Coordinates of C-alpha atoms in Angstrom, one line a residue:
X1 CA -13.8 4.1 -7.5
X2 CA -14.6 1.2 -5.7
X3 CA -11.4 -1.5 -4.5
X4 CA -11.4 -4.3 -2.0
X5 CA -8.5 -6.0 -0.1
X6 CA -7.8 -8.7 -3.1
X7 CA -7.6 -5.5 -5.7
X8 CA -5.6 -3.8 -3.1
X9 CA -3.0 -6.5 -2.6
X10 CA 0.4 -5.7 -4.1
X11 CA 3.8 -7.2 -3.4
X12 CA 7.2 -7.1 -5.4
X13 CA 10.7 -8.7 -6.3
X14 CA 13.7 -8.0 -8.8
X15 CA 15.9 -10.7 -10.7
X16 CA 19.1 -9.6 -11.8
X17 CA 19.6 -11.3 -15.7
X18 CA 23.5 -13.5 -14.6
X19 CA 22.0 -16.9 -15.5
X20 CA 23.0 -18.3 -19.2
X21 CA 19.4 -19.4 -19.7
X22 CA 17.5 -16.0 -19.2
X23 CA 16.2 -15.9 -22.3
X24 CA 14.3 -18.7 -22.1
X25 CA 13.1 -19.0 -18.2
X26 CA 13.2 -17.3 -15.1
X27 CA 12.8 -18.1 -11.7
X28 CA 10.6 -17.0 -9.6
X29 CA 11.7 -16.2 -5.5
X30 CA 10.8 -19.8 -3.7
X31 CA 9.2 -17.0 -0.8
X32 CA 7.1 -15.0 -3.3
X33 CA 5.7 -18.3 -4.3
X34 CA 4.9 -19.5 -0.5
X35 CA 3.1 -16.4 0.1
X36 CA 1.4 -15.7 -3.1
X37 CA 1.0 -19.2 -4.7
X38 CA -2.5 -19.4 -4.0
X39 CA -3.1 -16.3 -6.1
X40 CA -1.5 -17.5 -9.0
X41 CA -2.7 -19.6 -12.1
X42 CA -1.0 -21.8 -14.4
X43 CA -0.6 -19.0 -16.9
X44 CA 0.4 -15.4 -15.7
X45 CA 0.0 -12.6 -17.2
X46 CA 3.2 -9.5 -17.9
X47 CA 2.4 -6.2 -18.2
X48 CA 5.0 -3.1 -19.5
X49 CA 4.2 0.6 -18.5
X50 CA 4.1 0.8 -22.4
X51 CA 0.8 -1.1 -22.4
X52 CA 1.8 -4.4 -23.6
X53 CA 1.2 -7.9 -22.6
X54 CA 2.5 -11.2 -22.9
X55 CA 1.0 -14.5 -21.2
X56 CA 3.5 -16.8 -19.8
X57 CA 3.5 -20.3 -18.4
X58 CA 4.1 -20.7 -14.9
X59 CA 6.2 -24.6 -14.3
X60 CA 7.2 -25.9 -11.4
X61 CA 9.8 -28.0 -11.8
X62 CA 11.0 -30.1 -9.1
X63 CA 10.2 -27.6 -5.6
X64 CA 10.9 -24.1 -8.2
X65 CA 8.7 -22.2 -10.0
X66 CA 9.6 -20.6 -13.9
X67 CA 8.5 -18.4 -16.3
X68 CA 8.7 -20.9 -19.1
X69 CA 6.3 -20.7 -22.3
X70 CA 5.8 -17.4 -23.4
X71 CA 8.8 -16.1 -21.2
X72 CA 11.5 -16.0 -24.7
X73 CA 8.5 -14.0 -26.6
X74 CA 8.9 -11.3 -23.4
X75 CA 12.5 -11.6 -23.3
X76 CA 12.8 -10.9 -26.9
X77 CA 10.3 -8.2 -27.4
X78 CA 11.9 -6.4 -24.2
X79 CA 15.6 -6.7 -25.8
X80 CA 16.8 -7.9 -22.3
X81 CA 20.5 -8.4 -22.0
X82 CA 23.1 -10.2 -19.6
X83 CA 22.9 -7.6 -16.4
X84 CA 20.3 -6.0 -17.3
X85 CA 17.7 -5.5 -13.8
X86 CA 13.9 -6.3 -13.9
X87 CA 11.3 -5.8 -11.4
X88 CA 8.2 -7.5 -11.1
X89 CA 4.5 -6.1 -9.3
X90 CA 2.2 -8.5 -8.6
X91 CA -1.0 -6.6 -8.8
X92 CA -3.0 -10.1 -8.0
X93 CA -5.1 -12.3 -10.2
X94 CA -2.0 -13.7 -11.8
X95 CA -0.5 -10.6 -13.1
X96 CA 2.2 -8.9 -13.1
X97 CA 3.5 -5.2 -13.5
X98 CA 7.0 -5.7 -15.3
X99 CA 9.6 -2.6 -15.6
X100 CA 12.7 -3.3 -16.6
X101 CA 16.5 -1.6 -15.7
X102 CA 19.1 -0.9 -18.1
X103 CA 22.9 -2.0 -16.9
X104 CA 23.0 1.8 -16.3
X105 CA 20.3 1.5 -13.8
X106 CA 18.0 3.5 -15.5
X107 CA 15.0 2.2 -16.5
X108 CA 14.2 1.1 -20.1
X109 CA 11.3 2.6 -22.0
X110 CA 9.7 -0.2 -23.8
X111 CA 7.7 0.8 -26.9
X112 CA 5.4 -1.2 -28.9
X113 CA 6.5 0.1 -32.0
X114 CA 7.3 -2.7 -34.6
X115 CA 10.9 -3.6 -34.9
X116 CA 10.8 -3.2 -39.0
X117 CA 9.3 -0.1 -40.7
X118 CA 6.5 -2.5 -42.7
X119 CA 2.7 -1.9 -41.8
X120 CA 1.7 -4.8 -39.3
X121 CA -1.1 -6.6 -41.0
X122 CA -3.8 -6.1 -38.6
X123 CA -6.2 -9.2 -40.1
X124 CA -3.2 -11.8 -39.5
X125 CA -2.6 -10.8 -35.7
X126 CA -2.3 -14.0 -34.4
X127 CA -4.4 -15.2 -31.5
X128 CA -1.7 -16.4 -29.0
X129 CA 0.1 -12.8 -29.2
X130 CA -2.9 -11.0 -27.8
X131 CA -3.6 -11.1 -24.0
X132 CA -7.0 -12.6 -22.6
X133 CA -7.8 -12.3 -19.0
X134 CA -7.2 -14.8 -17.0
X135 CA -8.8 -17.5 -14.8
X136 CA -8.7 -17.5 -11.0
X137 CA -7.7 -21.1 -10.3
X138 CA -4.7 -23.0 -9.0
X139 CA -2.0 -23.6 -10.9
X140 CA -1.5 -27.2 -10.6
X141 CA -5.7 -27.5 -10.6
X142 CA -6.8 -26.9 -14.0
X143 CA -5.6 -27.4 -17.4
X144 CA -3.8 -24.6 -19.5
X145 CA -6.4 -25.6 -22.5
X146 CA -9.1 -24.9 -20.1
X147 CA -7.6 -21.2 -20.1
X148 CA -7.0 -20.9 -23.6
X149 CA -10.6 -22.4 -24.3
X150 CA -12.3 -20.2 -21.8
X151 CA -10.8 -16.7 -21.7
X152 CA -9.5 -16.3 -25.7
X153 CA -12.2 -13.3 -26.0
X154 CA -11.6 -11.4 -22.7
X155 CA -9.5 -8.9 -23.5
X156 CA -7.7 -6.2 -20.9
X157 CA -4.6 -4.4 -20.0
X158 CA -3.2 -2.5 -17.0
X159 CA -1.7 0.7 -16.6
X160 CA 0.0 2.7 -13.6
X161 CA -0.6 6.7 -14.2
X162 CA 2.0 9.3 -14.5
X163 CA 1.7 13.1 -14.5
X164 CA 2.3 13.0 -18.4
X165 CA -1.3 10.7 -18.6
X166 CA -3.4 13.7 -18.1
X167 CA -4.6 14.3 -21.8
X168 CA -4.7 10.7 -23.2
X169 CA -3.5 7.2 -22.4
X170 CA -2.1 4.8 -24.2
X171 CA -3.5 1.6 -25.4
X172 CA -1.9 -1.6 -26.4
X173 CA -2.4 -2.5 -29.8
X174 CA -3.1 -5.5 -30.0
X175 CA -5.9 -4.6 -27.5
X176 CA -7.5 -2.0 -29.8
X177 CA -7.5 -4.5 -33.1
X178 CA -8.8 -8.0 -30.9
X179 CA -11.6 -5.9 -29.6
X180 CA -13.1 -4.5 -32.8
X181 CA -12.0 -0.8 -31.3
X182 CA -10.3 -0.2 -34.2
X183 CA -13.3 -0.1 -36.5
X184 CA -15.3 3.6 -35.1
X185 CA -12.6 4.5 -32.7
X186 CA -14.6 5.2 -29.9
X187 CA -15.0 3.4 -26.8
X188 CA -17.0 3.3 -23.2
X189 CA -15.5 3.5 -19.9
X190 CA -17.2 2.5 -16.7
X191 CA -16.3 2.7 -13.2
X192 CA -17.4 0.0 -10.8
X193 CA -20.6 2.3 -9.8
X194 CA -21.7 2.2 -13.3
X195 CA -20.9 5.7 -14.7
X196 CA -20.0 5.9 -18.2
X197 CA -17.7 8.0 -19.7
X198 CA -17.3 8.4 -23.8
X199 CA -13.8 8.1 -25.1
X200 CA -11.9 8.4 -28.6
X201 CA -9.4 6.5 -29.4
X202 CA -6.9 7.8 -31.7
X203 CA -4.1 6.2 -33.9
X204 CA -0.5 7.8 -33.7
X205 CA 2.8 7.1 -35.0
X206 CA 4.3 3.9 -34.8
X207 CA 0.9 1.9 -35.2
X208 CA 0.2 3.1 -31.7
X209 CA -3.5 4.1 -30.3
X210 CA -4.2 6.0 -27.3
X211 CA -7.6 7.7 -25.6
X212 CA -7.5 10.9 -25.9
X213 CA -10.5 13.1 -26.3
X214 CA -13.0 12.2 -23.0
X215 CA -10.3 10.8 -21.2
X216 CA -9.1 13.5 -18.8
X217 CA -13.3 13.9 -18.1
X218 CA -12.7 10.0 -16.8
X219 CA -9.6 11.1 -14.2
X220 CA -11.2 14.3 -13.3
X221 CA -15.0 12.6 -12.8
X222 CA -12.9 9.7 -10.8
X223 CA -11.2 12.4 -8.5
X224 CA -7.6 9.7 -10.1
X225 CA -4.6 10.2 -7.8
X226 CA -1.1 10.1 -10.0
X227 CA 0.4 6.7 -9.6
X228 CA -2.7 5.1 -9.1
X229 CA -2.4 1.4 -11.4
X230 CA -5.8 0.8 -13.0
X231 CA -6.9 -2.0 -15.2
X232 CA -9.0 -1.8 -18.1
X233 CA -11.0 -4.9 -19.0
X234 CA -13.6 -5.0 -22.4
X235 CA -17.1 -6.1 -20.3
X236 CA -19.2 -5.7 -23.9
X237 CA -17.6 -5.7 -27.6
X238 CA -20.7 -4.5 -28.9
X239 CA -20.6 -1.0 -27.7
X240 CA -16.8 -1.1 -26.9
X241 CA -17.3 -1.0 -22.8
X242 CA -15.0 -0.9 -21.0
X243 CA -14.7 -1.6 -17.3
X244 CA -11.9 0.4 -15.4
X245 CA -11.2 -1.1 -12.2
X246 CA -8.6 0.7 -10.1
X247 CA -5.7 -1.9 -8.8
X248 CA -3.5 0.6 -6.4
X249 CA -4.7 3.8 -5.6
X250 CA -2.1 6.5 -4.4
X251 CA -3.3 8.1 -1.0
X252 CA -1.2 11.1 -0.9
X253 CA -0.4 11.5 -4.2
X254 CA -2.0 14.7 -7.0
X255 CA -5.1 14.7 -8.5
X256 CA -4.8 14.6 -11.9
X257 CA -6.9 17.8 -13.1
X258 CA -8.7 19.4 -16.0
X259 CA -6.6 19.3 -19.1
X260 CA -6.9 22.1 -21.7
X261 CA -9.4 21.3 -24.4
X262 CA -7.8 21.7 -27.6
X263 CA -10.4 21.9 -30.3
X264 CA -13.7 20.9 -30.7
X265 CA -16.4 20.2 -28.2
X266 CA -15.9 17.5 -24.9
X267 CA -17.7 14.9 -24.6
X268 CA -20.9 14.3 -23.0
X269 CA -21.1 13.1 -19.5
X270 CA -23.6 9.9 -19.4
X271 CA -24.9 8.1 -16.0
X272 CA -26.7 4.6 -15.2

């Protein structure tokens, strides 16, 4: 799959949770923000390993930077607490690849399974909970209504491979239900030199959706290294295409490889 230097670029830093006010804001590291602030936007975007996404504010206040707006939704929705460890990937265009450390130091597994056992009502999903993408502009340049005004539609998510992604993928929720997905279960994937690849998307436990049948054909066609982080970004809601653009691709990692069809016939391989 294609990648340039920009798609390529990845950094990191981790914030202990010691301060009162974690729940609210965080800070983020005055030399990240020298050497990255240029990349950012007013708004950036978090990302879990579970799929999820949040979009937060990004405030300077006096010569810091926060994660204000947005940042208690995270904080709650994670269930951080006092000690607890966070580390934060910035995979560029004002996003971020969040995992989060337990004060055992093992990592947490964050699920988006609703916190109550009653059906989510998927018509009422409110707007500001879903994630658009974002904007590349500066974040002291534009206005955040600009952002909301512009980009409420774009829908993606991001996603870093492990060895247990070989048969299916999962897919945030709110991802499948903004885009329509939801309605015949079955979306496009394309790669950046226009090969398409049919996928199903099917619902599990927990009001959870993941690709399943036709995915593995995507790794395998796309020779996908474990580890690699690829995002996924709708490019047309009327046939559910979806544009997978690979963020960080391992260089000596395994190739993912054929998975064992289950039942039923694969799907069919289609080209530009």
């Amino acid at each position: 799959m294609g990648k340039n230097s920009e798609e390529m670029m990845i950094t990191s830093f981790y914030k202990f949770l010691i301060d009162d006010n974690f729940t609210s804001q965080i800070r983020l590291p005055p030399q990240f923000v020298k050497d990255y602030g240029k990349n950012l936007s007013g708004k950036a975007k978090l990302h879990t390993e579970s799929g999820d996404g949040w979009i937060v504010r990004i405030e300077q206040v006096g010569q810091q930077h926060f994660f204000t707006d947005g940042w208690t939704k995270f904080a709650q929705d994670a269930d951080l607490k006092f000690r607890e460890f966070l580390l934060f990937k910035f995979v560029g265009e004002s996003t971020f690849q969040v995992s989060v450390y337990g004060i055992s130091g093992c990592q947490k597994e964050l699920h988006s399974c609703p916190r109550t056992h009653q059906q989510p009502d998927y018509d009422n999903l409110r707007a500001d909970d879903r994630v658009p993408k974002t904007k590349d502009f500066n974040m002291t340049a534009e206005r955040d209504d600009e952002f909301d005004k512009d980009d409420r539609q774009k829908w993606s998510f991001i996603k870093k491979l492990t060895k247990n992604n070989a048969s299916e993928l999962e897919i945030p929720r709110d991802f499948v239900l903004g885009t329509g997905i939801l309605r015949n279960r079955k979306l496009t994937l394309v790669n950046a030199k226009g090969k398409k690849w049919p996928v199903h998307v099917t619902a599990k436990r927990c009001s959870r959706f993941a690709m399943t049948a036709g995915w593995n054909e995507f790794l395998t066609g796309n020779r996908v290294v474990v580890g690699s982080t690829i995002s996924f970004e709708l490019v047309s809601s009327s046939d559910n295409m979806v544009e997978a653009k690979m963020l960080k691709e391992e260089t000596d990692g395994e190739l993912f490889s054929y998975a064992k069809k289950k039942r039923g016939r694969p799907p069919i391989l289609h080209t530009s």
